[in-house]
CSV table of C-alpha atoms in Angstrom, one decimal:
chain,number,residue,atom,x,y,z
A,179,UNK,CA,-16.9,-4.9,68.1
A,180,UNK,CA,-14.6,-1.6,68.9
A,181,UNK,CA,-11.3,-2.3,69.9
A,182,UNK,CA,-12.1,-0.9,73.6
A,183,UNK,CA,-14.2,-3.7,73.6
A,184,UNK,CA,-11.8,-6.4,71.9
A,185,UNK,CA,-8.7,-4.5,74.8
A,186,UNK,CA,-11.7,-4.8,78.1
A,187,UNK,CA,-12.2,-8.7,77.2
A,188,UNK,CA,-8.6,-9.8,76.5
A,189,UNK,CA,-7.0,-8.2,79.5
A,190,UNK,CA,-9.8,-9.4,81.7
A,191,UNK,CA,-8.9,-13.1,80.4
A,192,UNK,CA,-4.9,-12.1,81.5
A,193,UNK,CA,-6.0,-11.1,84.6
A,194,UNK,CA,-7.6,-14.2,84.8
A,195,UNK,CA,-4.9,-16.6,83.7
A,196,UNK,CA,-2.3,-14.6,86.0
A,197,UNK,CA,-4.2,-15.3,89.1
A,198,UNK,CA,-4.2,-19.0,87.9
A,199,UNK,CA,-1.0,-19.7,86.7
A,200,UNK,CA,-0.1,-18.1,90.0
A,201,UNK,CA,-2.0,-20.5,92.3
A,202,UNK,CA,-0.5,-23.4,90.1
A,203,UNK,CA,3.1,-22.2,90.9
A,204,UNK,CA,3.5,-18.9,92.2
A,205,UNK,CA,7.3,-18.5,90.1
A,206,UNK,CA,5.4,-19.9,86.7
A,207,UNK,CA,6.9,-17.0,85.1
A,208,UNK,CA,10.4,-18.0,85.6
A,209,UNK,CA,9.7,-21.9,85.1
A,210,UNK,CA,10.1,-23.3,81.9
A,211,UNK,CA,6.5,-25.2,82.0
A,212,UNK,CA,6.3,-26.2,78.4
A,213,UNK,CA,3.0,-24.5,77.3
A,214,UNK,CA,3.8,-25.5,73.9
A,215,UNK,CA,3.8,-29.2,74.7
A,216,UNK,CA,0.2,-28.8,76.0
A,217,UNK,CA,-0.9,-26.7,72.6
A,218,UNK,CA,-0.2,-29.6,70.3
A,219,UNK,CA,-1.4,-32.2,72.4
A,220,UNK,CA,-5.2,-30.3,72.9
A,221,UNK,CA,-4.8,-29.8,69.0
A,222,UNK,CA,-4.6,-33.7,68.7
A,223,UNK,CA,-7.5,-34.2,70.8
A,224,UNK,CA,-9.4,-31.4,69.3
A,225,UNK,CA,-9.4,-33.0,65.7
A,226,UNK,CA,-10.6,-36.4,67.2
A,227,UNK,CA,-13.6,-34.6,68.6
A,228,UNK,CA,-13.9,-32.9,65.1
A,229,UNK,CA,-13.7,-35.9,63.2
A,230,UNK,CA,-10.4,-36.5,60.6
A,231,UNK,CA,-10.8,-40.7,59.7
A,232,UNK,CA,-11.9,-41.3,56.4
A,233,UNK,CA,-12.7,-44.8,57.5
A,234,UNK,CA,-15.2,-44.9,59.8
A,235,UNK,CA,-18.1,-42.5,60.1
A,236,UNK,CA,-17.5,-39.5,62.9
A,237,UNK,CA,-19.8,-36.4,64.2
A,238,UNK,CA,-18.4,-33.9,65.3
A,239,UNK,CA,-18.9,-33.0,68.9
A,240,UNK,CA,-19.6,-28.8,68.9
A,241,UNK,CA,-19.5,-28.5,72.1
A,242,UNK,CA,-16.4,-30.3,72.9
A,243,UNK,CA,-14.4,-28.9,69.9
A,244,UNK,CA,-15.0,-25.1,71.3
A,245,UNK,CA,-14.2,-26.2,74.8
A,246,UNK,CA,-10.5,-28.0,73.3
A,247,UNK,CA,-10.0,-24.5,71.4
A,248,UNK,CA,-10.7,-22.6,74.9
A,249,UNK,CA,-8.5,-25.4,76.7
A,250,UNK,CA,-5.7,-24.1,73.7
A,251,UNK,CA,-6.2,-20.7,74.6
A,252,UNK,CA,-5.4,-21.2,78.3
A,253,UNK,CA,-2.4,-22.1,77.2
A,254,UNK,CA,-1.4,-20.0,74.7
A,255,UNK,CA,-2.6,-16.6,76.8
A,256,UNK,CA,0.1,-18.0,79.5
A,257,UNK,CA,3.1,-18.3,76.5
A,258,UNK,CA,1.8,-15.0,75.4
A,259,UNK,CA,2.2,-13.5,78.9
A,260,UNK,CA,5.5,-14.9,80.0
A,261,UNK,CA,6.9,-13.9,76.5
A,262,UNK,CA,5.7,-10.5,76.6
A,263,UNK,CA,3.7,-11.3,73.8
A,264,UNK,CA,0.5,-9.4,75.4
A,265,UNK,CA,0.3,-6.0,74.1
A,266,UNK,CA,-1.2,-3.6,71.7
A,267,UNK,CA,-0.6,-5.7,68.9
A,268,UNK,CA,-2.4,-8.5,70.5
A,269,UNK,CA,-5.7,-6.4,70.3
A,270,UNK,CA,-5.1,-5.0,67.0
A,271,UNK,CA,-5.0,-8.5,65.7
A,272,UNK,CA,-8.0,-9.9,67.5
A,273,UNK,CA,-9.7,-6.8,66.2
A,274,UNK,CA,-8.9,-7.0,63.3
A,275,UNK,CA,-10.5,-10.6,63.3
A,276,UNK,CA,-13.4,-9.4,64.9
A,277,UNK,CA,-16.7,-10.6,63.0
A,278,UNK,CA,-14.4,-12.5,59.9
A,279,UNK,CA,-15.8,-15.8,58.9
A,280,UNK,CA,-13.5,-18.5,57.3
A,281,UNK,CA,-13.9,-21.3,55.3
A,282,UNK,CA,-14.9,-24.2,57.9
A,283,UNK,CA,-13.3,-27.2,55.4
A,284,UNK,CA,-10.4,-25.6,56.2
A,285,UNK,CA,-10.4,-26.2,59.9
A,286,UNK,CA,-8.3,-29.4,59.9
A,287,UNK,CA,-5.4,-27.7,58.4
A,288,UNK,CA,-6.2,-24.7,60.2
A,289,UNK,CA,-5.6,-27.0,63.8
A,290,UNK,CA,-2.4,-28.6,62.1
A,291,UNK,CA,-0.7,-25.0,61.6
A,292,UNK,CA,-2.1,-24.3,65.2
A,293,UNK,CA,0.1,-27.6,66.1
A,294,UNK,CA,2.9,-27.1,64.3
A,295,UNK,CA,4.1,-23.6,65.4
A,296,UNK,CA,3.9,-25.2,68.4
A,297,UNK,CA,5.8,-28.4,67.8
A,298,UNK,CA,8.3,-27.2,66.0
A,299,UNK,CA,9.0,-23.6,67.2
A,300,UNK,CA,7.6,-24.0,70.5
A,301,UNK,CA,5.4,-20.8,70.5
A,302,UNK,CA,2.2,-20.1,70.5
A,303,UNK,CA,0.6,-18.6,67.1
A,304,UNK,CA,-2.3,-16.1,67.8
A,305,UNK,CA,-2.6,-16.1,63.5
A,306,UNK,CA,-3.5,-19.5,63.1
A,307,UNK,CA,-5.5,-19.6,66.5
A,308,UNK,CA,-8.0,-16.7,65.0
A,309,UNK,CA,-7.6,-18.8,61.8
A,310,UNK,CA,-9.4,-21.7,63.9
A,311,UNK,CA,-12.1,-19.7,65.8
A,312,UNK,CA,-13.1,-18.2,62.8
A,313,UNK,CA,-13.0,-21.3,60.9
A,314,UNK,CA,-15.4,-22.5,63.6
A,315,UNK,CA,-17.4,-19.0,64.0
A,316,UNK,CA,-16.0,-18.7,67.2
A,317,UNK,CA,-16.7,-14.9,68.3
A,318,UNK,CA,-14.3,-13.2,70.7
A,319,UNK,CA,-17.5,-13.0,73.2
A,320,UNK,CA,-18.1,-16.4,73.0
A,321,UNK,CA,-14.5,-17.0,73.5
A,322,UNK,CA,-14.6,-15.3,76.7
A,323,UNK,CA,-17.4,-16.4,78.0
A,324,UNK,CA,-16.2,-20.1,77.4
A,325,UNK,CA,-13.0,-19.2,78.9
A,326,UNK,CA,-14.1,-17.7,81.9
A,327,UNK,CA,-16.2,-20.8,82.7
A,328,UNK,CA,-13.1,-23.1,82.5
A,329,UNK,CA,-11.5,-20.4,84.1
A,330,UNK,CA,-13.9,-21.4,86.9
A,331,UNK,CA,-13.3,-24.7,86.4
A,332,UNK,CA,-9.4,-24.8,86.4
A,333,UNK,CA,-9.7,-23.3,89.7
A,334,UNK,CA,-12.1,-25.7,91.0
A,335,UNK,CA,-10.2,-28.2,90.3
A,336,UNK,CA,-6.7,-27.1,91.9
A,337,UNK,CA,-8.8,-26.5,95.0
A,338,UNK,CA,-10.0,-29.8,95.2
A,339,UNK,CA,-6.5,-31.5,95.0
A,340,UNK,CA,-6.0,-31.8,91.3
A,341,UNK,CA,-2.1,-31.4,91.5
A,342,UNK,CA,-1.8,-34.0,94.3
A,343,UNK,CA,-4.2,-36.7,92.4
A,344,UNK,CA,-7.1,-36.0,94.8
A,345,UNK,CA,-9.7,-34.9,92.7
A,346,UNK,CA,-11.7,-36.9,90.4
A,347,UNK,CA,-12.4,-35.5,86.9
A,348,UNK,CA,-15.7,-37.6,86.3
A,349,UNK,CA,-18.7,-37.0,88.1
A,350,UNK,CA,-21.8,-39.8,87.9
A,351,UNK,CA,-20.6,-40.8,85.1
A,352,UNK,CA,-19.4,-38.3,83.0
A,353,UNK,CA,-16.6,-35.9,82.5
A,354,UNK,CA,-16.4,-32.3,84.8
A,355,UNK,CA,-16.6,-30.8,81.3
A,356,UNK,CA,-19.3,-31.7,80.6
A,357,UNK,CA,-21.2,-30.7,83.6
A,358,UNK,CA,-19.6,-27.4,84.1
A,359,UNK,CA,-21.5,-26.8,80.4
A,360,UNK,CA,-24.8,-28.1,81.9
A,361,UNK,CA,-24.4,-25.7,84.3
A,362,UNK,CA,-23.4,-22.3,82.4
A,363,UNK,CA,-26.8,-22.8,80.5
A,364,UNK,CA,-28.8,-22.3,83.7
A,365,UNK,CA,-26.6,-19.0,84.6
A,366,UNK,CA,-26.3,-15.6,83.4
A,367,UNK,CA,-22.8,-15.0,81.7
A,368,UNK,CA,-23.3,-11.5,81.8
A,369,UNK,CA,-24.1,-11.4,85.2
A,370,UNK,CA,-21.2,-9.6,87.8
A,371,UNK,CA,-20.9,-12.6,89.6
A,372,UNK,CA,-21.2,-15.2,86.9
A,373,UNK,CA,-18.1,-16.7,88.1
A,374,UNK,CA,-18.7,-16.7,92.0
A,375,UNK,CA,-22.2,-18.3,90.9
A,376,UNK,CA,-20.5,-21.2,88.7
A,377,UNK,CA,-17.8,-21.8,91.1
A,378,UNK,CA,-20.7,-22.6,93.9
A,379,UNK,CA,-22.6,-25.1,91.1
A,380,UNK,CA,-19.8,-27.0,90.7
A,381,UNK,CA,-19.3,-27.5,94.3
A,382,UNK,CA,-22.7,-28.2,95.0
A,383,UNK,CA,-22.7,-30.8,92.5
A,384,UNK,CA,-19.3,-32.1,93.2
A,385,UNK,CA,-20.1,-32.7,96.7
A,386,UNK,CA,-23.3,-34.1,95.7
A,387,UNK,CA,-21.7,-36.7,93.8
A,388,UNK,CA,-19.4,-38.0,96.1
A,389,UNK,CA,-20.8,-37.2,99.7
A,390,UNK,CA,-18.1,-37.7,102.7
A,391,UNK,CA,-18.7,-41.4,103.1
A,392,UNK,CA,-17.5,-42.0,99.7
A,393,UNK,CA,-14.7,-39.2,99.0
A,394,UNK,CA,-11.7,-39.6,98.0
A,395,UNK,CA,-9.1,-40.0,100.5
């Protein structure tokens, strides 16, 4: 991938993650929300979907594992543009991961450096993040599309009363998560309006699942 390529995607994600942070709280830059906090807790959770007990036998959950690692990135994009972190050296580093493959036993300890930059230094570490995606073969392009779909998401979510306790994250039965995957399957990522389309599935099927009779009040 040229770097053109690597700059077009990553400030299209900040553009993204602006407008969001934004509708969450419109001074985010100035509040101390503690974005690291949120990194190592999604690093715990990512692990268990991964599997770590030597105990008990465990799968690992794909799907779920990219979507904790995108979750992370929401995150750390938001430290890395409050701290003036995004800049030409952001790109040059994701370029310069661009297409590398790492060893995938290492992911475990790959998640726990992820966790501990941000535990005990309270940043955000872009190294061991590209550590982890390429540990799991996670391409910048399928790190943006996954991002922009829980971009999509995020935002449904805050419009359906997320921050007051209104909305409810599982839908017949399972998790929003899940079905926001069900439904970028059946769309065209590369489509212009991938995320107007996504946005109007989720509402569909939100609404379908909890008509007005039995909303939440």
């Amino acid at each position: 991938m040229d770097r053109a390529t690597v700059a077009r995607l990553l400030e299209e994600m900040a553009r993204l993650q602006e407008a969001h942070n934004v509708e969450v709280a419109a001074d985010w830059r100035t509040r101390d929300f503690p974005y690291y906090r949120a990194i190592w807790v999604e690093c715990a959770e990512l692990l268990d979907h991964f599997g770590w007990k030597w105990w008990k036998h465990q799968e690992t959950d794909e799907e779920q594992v990219r979507l904790e690692l995108v979750d992370i990135w929401h995150f750390g994009l938001s430290l890395l543009l409050r701290d003036g972190g995004f800049d030409d050296g952001l790109v040059d580093r994701f370029h310069r991961a661009a297409g590398q493959r790492r060893d995938r036993a290492r992911f475990r300890e790959d998640v726990e450096a992820l966790a501990t930059e941000a535990l005990a230094r309270r940043r955000f570490s872009v190294d061991a993040f590209l550590a982890c995606t390429n540990s799991l073969g996670l391409s910048l392009e399928d790190l943006y599309r996954a991002y922009v779909g829980k971009n999509v998401l995020n935002n449904f979510r805050q419009h359906q009363g997320y921050a007051r306790g209104a909305y409810r994250k599982d839908w017949a039965g399972r998790e929003d998560n899940a079905h926001l995957m069900e439904l970028v399957r059946t769309l065209d990522p590369e489509a212009p309006d991938f995320a107007e389309a996504l946005y109007g599935a989720l509402e569909r099927r939100y609404a379908e699942s909890f008509p007005p009779s039995s909303s939440a009040s």
